[in-house]
PDB file of C-alpha atoms and ligand atoms in Angstrom:
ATOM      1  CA  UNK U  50      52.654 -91.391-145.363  1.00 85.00           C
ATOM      2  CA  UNK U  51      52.177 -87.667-145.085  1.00 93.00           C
ATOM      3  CA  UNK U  52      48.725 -86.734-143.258  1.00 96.00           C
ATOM      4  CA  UNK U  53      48.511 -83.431-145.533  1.00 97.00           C
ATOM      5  CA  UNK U  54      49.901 -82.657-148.994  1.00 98.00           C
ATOM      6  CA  UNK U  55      49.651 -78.651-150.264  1.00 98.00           C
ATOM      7  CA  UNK U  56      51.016 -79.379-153.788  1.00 98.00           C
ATOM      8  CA  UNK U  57      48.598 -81.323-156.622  1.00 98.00           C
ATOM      9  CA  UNK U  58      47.806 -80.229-159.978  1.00 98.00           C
ATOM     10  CA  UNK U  59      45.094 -81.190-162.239  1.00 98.00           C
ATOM     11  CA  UNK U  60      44.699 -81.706-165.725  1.00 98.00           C
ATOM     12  CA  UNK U  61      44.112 -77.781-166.453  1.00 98.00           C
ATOM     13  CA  UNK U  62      47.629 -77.097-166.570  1.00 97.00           C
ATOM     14  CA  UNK U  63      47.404 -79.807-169.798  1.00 96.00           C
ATOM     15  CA  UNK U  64      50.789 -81.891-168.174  1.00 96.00           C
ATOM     16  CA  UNK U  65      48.652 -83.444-165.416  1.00 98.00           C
ATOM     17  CA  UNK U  66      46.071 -86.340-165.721  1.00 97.00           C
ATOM     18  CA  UNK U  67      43.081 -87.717-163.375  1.00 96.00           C
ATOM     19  CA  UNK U  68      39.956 -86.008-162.069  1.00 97.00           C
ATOM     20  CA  UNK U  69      40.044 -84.419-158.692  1.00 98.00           C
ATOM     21  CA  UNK U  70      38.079 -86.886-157.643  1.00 98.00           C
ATOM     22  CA  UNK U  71      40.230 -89.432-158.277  1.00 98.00           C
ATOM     23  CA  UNK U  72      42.865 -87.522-156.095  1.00 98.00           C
ATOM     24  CA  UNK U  73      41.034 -87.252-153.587  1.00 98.00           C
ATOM     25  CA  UNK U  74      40.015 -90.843-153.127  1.00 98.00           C
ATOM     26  CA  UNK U  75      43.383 -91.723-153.383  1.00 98.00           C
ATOM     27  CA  UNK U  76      44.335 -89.534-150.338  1.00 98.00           C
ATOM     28  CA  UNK U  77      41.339 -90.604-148.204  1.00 98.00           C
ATOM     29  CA  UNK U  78      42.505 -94.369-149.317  1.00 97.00           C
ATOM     30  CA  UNK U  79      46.160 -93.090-148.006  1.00 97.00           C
ATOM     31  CA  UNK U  80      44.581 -92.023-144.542  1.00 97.00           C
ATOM     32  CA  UNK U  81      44.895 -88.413-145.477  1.00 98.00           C
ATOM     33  CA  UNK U  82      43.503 -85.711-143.691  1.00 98.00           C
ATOM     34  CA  UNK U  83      43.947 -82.354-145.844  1.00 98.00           C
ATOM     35  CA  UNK U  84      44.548 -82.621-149.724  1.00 98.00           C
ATOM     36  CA  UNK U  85      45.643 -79.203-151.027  1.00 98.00           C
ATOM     37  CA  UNK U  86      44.834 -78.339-154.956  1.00 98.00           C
ATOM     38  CA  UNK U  87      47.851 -75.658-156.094  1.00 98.00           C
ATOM     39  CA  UNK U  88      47.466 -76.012-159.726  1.00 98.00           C
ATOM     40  CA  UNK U  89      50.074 -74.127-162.071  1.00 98.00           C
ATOM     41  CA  UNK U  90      48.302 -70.251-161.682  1.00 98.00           C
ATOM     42  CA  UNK U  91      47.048 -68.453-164.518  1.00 97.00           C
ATOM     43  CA  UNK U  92      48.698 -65.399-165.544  1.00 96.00           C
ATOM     44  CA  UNK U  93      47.953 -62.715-167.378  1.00 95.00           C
ATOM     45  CA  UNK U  94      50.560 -62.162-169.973  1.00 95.00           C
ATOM     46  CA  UNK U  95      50.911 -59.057-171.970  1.00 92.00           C
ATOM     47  CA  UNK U  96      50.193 -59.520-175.769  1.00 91.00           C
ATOM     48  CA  UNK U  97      50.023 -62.697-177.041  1.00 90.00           C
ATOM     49  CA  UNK U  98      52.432 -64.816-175.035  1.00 92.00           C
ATOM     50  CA  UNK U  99      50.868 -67.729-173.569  1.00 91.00           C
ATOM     51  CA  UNK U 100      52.341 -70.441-171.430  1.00 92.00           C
ATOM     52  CA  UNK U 101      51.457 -74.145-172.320  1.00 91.00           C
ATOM     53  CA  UNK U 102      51.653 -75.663-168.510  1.00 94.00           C
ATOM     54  CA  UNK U 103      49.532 -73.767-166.743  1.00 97.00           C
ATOM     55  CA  UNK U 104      45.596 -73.599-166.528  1.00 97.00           C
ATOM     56  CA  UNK U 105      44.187 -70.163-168.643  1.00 96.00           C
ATOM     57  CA  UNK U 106      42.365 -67.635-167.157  1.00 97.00           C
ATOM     58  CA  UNK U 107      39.287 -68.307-168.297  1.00 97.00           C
ATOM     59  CA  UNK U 108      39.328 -71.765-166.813  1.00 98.00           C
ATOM     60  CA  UNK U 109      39.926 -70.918-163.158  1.00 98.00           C
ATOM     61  CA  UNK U 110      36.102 -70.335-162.553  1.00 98.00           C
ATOM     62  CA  UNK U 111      35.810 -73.599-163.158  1.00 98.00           C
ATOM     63  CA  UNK U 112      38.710 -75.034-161.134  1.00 98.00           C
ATOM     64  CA  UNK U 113      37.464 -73.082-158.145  1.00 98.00           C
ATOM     65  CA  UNK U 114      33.829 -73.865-158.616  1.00 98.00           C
ATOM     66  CA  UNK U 115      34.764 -77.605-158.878  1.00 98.00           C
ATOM     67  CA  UNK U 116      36.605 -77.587-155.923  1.00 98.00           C
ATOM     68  CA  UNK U 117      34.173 -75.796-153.138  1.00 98.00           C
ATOM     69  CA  UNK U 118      32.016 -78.254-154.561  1.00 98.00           C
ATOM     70  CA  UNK U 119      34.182 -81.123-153.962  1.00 98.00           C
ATOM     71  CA  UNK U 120      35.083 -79.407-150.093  1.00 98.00           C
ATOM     72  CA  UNK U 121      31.465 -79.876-149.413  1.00 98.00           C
ATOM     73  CA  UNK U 122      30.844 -83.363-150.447  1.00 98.00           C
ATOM     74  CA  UNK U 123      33.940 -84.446-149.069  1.00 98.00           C
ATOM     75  CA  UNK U 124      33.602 -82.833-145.540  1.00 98.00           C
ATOM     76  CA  UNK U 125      33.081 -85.472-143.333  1.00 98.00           C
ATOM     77  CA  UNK U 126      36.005 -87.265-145.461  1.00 98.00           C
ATOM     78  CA  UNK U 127      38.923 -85.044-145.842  1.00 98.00           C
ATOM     79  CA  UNK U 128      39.631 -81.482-145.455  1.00 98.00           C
ATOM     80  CA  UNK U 129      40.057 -79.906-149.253  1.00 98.00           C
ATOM     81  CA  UNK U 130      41.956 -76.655-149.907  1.00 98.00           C
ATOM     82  CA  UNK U 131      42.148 -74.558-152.809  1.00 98.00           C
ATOM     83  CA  UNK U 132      45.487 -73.017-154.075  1.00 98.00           C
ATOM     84  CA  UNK U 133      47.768 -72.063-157.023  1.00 98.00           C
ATOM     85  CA  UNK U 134      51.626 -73.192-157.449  1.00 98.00           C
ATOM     86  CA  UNK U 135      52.717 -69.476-158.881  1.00 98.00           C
ATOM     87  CA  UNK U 136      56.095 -67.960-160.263  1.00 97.00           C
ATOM     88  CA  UNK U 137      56.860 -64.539-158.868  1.00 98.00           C
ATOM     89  CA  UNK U 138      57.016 -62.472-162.155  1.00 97.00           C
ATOM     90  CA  UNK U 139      57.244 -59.041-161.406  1.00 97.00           C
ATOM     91  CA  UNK U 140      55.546 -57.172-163.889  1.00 96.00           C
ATOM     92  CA  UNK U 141      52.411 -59.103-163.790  1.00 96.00           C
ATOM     93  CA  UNK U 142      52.330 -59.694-160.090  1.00 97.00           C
ATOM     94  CA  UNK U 143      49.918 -57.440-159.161  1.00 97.00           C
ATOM     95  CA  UNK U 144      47.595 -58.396-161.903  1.00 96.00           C
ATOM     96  CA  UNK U 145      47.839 -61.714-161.135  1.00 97.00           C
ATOM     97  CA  UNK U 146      47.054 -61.367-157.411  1.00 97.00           C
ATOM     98  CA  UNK U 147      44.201 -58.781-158.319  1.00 97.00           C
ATOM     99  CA  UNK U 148      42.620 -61.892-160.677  1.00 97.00           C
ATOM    100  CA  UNK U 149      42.695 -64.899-158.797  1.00 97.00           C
ATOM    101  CA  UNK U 150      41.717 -62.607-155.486  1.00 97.00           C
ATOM    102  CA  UNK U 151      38.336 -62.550-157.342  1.00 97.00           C
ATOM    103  CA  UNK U 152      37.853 -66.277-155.785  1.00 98.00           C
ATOM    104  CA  UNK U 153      38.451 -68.375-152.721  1.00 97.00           C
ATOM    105  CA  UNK U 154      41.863 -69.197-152.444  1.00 98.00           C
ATOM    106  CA  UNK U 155      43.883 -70.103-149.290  1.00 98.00           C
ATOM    107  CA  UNK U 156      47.186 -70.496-149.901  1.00 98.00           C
ATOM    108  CA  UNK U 157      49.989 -69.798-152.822  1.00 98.00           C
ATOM    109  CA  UNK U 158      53.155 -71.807-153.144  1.00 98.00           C
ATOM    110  CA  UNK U 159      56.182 -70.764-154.904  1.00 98.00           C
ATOM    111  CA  UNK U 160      57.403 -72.521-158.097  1.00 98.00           C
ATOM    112  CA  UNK U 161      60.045 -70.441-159.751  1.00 97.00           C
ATOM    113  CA  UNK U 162      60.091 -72.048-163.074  1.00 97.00           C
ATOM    114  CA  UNK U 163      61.243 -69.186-165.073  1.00 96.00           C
ATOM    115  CA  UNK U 164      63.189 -66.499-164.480  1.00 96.00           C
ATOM    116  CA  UNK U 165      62.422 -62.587-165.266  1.00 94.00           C
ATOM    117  CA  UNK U 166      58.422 -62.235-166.262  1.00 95.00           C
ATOM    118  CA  UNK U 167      58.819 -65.855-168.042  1.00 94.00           C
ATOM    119  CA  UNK U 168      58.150 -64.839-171.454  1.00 91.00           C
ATOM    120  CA  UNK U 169      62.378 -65.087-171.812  1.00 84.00           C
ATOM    121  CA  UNK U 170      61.685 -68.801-171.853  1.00 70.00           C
ATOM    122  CA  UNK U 171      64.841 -69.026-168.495  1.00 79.00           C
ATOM    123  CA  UNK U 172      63.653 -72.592-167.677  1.00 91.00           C
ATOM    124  CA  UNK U 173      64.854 -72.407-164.079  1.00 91.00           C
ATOM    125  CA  UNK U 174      66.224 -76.004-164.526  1.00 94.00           C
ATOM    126  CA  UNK U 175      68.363 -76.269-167.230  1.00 94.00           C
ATOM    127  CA  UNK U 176      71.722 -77.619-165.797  1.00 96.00           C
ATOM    128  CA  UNK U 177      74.387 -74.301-166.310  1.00 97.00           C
ATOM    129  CA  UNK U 178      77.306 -73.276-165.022  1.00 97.00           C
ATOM    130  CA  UNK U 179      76.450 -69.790-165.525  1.00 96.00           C
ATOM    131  CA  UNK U 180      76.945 -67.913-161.160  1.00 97.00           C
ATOM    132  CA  UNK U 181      74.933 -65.118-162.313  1.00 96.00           C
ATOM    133  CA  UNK U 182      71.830 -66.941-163.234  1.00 96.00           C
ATOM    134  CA  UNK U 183      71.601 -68.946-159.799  1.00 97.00           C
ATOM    135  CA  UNK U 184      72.159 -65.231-158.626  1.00 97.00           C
ATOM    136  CA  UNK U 185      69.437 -64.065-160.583  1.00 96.00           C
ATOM    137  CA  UNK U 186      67.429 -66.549-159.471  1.00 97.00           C
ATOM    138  CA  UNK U 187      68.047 -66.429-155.761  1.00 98.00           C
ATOM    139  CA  UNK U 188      67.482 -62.921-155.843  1.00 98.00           C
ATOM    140  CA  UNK U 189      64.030 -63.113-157.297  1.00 98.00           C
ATOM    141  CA  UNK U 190      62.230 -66.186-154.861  1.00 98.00           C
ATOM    142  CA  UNK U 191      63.928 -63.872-152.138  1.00 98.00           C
ATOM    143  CA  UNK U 192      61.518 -61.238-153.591  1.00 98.00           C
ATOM    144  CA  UNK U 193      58.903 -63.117-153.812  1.00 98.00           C
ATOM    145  CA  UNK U 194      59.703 -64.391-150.629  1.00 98.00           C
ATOM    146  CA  UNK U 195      59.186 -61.230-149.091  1.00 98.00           C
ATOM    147  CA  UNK U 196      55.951 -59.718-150.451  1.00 98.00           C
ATOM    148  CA  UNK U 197      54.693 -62.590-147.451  1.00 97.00           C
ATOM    149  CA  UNK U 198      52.060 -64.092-149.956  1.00 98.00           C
ATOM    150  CA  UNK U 199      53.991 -67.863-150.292  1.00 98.00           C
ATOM    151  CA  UNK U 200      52.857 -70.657-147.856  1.00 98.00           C
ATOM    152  CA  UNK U 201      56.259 -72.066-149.000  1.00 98.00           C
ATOM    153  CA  UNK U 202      58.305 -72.450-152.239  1.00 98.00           C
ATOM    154  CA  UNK U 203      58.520 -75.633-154.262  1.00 98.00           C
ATOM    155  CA  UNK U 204      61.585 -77.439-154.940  1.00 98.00           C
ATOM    156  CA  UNK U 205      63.595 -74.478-153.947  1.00 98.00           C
ATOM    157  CA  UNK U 206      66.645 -75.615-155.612  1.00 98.00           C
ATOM    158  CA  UNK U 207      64.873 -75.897-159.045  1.00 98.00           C
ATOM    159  CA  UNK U 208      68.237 -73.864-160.174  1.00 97.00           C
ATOM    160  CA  UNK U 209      70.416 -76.887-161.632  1.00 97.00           C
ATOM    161  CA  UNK U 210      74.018 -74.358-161.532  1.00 97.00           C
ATOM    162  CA  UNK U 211      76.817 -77.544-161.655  1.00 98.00           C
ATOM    163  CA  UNK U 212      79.889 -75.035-161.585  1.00 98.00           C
ATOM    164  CA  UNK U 213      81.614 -74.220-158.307  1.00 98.00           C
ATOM    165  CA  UNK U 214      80.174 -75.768-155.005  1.00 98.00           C
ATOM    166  CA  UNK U 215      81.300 -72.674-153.228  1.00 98.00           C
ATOM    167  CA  UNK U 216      78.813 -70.767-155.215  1.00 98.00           C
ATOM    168  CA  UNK U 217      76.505 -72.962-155.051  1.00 98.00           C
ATOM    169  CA  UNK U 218      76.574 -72.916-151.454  1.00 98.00           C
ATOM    170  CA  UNK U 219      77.027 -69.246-151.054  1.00 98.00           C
ATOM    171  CA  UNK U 220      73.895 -68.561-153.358  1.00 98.00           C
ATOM    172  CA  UNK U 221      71.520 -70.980-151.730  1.00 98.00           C
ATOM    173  CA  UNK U 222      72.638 -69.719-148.371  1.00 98.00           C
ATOM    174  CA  UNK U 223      71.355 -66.756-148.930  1.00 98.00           C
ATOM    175  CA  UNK U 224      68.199 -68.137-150.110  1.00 98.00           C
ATOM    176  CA  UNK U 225      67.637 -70.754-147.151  1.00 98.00           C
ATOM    177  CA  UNK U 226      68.673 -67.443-145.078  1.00 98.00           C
ATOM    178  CA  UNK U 227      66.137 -65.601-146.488  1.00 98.00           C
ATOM    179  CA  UNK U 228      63.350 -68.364-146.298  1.00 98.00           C
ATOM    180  CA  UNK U 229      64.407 -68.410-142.295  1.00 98.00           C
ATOM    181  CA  UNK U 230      63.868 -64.421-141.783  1.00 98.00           C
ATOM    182  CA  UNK U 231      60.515 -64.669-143.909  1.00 98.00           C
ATOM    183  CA  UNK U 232      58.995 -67.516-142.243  1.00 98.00           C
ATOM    184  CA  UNK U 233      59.079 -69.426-145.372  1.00 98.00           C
ATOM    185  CA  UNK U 234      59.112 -73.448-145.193  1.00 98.00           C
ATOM    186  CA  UNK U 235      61.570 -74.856-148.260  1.00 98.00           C
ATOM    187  CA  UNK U 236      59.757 -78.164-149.977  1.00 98.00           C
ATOM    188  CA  UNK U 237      61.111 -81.199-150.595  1.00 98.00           C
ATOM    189  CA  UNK U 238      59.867 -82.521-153.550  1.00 98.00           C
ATOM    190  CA  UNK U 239      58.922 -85.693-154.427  1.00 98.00           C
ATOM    191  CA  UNK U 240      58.184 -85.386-158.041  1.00 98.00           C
ATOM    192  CA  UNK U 241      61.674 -84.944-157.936  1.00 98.00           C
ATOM    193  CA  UNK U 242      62.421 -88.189-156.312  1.00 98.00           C
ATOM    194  CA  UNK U 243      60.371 -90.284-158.516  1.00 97.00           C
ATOM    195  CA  UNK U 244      61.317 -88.453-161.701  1.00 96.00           C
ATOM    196  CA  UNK U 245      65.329 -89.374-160.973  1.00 97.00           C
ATOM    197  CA  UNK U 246      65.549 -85.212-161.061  1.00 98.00           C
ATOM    198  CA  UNK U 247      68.546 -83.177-160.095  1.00 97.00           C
ATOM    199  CA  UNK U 248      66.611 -82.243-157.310  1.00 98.00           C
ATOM    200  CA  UNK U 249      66.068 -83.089-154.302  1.00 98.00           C
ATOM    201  CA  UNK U 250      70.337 -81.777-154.368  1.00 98.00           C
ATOM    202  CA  UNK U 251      72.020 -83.561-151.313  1.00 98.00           C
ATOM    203  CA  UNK U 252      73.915 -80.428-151.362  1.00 98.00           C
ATOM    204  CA  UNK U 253      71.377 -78.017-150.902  1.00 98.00           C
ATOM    205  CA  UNK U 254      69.663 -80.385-147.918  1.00 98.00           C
ATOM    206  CA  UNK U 255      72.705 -80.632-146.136  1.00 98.00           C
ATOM    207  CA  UNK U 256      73.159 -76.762-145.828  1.00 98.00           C
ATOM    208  CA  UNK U 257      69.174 -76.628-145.441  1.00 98.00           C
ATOM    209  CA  UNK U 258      69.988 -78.865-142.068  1.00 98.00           C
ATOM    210  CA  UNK U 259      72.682 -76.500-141.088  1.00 98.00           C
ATOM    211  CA  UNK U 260      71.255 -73.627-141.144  1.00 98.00           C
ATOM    212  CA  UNK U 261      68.592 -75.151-139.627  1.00 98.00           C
ATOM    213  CA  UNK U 262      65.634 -73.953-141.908  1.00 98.00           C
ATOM    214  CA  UNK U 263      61.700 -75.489-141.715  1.00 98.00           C
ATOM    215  CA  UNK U 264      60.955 -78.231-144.415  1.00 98.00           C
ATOM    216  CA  UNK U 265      57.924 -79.558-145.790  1.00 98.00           C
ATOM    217  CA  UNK U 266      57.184 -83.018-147.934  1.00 98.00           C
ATOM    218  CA  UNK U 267      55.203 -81.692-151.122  1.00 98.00           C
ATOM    219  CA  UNK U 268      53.866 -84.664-153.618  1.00 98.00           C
ATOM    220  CA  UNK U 269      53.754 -82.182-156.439  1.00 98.00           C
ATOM    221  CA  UNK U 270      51.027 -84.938-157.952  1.00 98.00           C
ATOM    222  CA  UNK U 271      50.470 -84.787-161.415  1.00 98.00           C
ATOM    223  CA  UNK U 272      48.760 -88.176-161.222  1.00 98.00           C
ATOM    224  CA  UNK U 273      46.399 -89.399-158.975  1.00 97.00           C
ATOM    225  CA  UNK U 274      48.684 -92.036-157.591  1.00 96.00           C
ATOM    226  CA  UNK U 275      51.329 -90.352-156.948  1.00 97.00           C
ATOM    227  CA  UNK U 276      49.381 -88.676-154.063  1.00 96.00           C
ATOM    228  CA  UNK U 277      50.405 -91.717-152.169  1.00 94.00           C
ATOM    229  CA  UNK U 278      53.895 -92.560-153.373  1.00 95.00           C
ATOM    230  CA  UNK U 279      55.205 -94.556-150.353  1.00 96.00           C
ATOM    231  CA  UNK U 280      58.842 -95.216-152.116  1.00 97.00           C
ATOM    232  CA  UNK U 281      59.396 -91.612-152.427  1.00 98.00           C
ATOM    233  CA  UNK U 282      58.066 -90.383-149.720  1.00 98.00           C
ATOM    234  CA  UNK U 283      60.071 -92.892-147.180  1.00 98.00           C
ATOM    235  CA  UNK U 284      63.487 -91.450-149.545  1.00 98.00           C
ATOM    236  CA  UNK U 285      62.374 -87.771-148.686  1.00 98.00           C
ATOM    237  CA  UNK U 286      62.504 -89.096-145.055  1.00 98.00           C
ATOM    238  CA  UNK U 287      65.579 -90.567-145.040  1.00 98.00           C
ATOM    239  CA  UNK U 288      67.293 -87.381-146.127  1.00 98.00           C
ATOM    240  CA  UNK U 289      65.144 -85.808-143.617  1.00 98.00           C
ATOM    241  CA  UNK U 290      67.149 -87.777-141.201  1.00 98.00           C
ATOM    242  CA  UNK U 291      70.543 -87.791-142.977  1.00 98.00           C
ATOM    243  CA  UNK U 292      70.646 -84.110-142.861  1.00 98.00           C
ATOM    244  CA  UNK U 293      68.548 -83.841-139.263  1.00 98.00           C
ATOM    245  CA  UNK U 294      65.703 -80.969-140.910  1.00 98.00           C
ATOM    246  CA  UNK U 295      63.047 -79.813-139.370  1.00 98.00           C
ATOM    247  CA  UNK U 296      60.240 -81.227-141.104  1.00 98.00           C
ATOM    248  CA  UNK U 297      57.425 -78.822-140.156  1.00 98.00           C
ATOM    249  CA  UNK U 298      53.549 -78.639-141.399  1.00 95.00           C
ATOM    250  CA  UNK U 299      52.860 -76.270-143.741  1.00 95.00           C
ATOM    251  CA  UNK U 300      50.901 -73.463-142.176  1.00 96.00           C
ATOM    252  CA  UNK U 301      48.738 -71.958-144.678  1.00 97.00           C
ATOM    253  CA  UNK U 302      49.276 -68.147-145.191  1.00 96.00           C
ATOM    254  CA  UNK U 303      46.246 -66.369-146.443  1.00 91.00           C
ATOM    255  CA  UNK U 304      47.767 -64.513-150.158  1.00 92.00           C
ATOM    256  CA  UNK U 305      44.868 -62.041-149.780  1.00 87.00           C
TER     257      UNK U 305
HETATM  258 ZN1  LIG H1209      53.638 -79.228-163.216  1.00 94.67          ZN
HETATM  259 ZN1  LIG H1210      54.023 -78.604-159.116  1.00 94.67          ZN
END
């Protein structure tokens, strides 16, 4: 099993379920040595547009404050890190960085759920046949690829296009491409795996492994179990062999 997973939630982004401390128990049980937190961020939306999967402001006090607390109990245990999964929306980018900056935080990870500044409701996954969109969409985790503030993005090929596999390739090679110049590790998922998503896309490994680009194992845990989900993990691995990637550890880059 992995010896350090960067991508759990917790219940704050209201799609999750467990305490932390049932997480963590479950990775020490797992023979775990690092168990990263990345809940879905806040953000802070003009008006009144509010997401309903992430955590709101006003509760990330608490998230943090929970977690340094749970770091120190837990030291001799497991090492505990504290982190957000984030989209890279534009025109509240700043804002967002300039909020959660106010506490610890090591790391950010990349989860391009949306497209634009979200509030266009683009789920990123909807299966389309629509070039421009996976366009779109590469262009703007290249972006955020490139302000240097992502550890590494989550299930990169969230994008479900099912038209051409020319353009598919020729769109997520430029993205892989991109993640290679920025020093950016791509995630396999395994929320994918045990959800039967369209992603992990054999496609999109298979040009990962020729281009040669640096891959991490994320459990994207929304459940306490499923930070030690030995079926998917040992699928992850196989394609990690079938496609010969270069599984890497994540190496955390400070956002701040
Ligand atoms: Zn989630
Ligand atoms: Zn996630």
């Amino acid at each position: 099993m992995l010896k350090a997973n960067y991508h759990t939630h917790t219940y704050r982004c209201r799609h999750a379920t467990g305490t932390e401390r049932e997480y963590i128990e479950t990775a020490i049980a797992a023979g775990m040595t690092t168990l990263g937190f990345s809940d879905h961020c806040p953000q802070l939306f003009p008006g009144d547009y509010y997401s309903d999967y992430r955590m709101y402001p006003d509760q990330t006090e608490d998230y943090v404050n929970t977690l340094l607390s749970l770091r120190e109990e837990y030291k001799d245990r497991i090492e505990i890190r504290i982190g957000y999964e984030t989209e890279y929306y534009p025109e509240i980018f700043d804002a967002f960085l300039q909020f959660v900056g106010q506490y610890p935080c090591d790391y950010l990870i990349l989860g391009q759920h949306f497209l634009d500044n979200e509030t266009t409701r683009r789920y990123s996954g909807r299966k389309n046949e629509d070039e421009n969109y996976l366009a779109d969409y590469v262009n703007q985790v290249s972006e955020a690829m490139r302000t240097g503030r992502f550890t590494y993005i989550a299930h990169p090929e969230l994008q479900n296009y099912v038209g051409d596999p020319a353009v598919y390739r020729r769109e997520y090679t430029r993205l892989i491409r991109c993640a290679m110049e920025t020093g950016t590790p791509l995630e396999i998922n395994l929320l994918g795996i045990r959800g039967n998503r369209h992603y992990p896309n054999e496609a999109f490994w298979a040009l990962a492994g020729e281009l040669g680009a640096d891959v991490v194992i994320g459990c994207d845990a929304h459940e306490a179990c499923c930070v030690c989900d030995i079926p998917a993990y040992e699928k992850a691995m196989a394609l990690v062999q079938r496609y010969s990637l270069r599984l890497v550890q994540p190496v955390l880059k400070a956002p701040f």
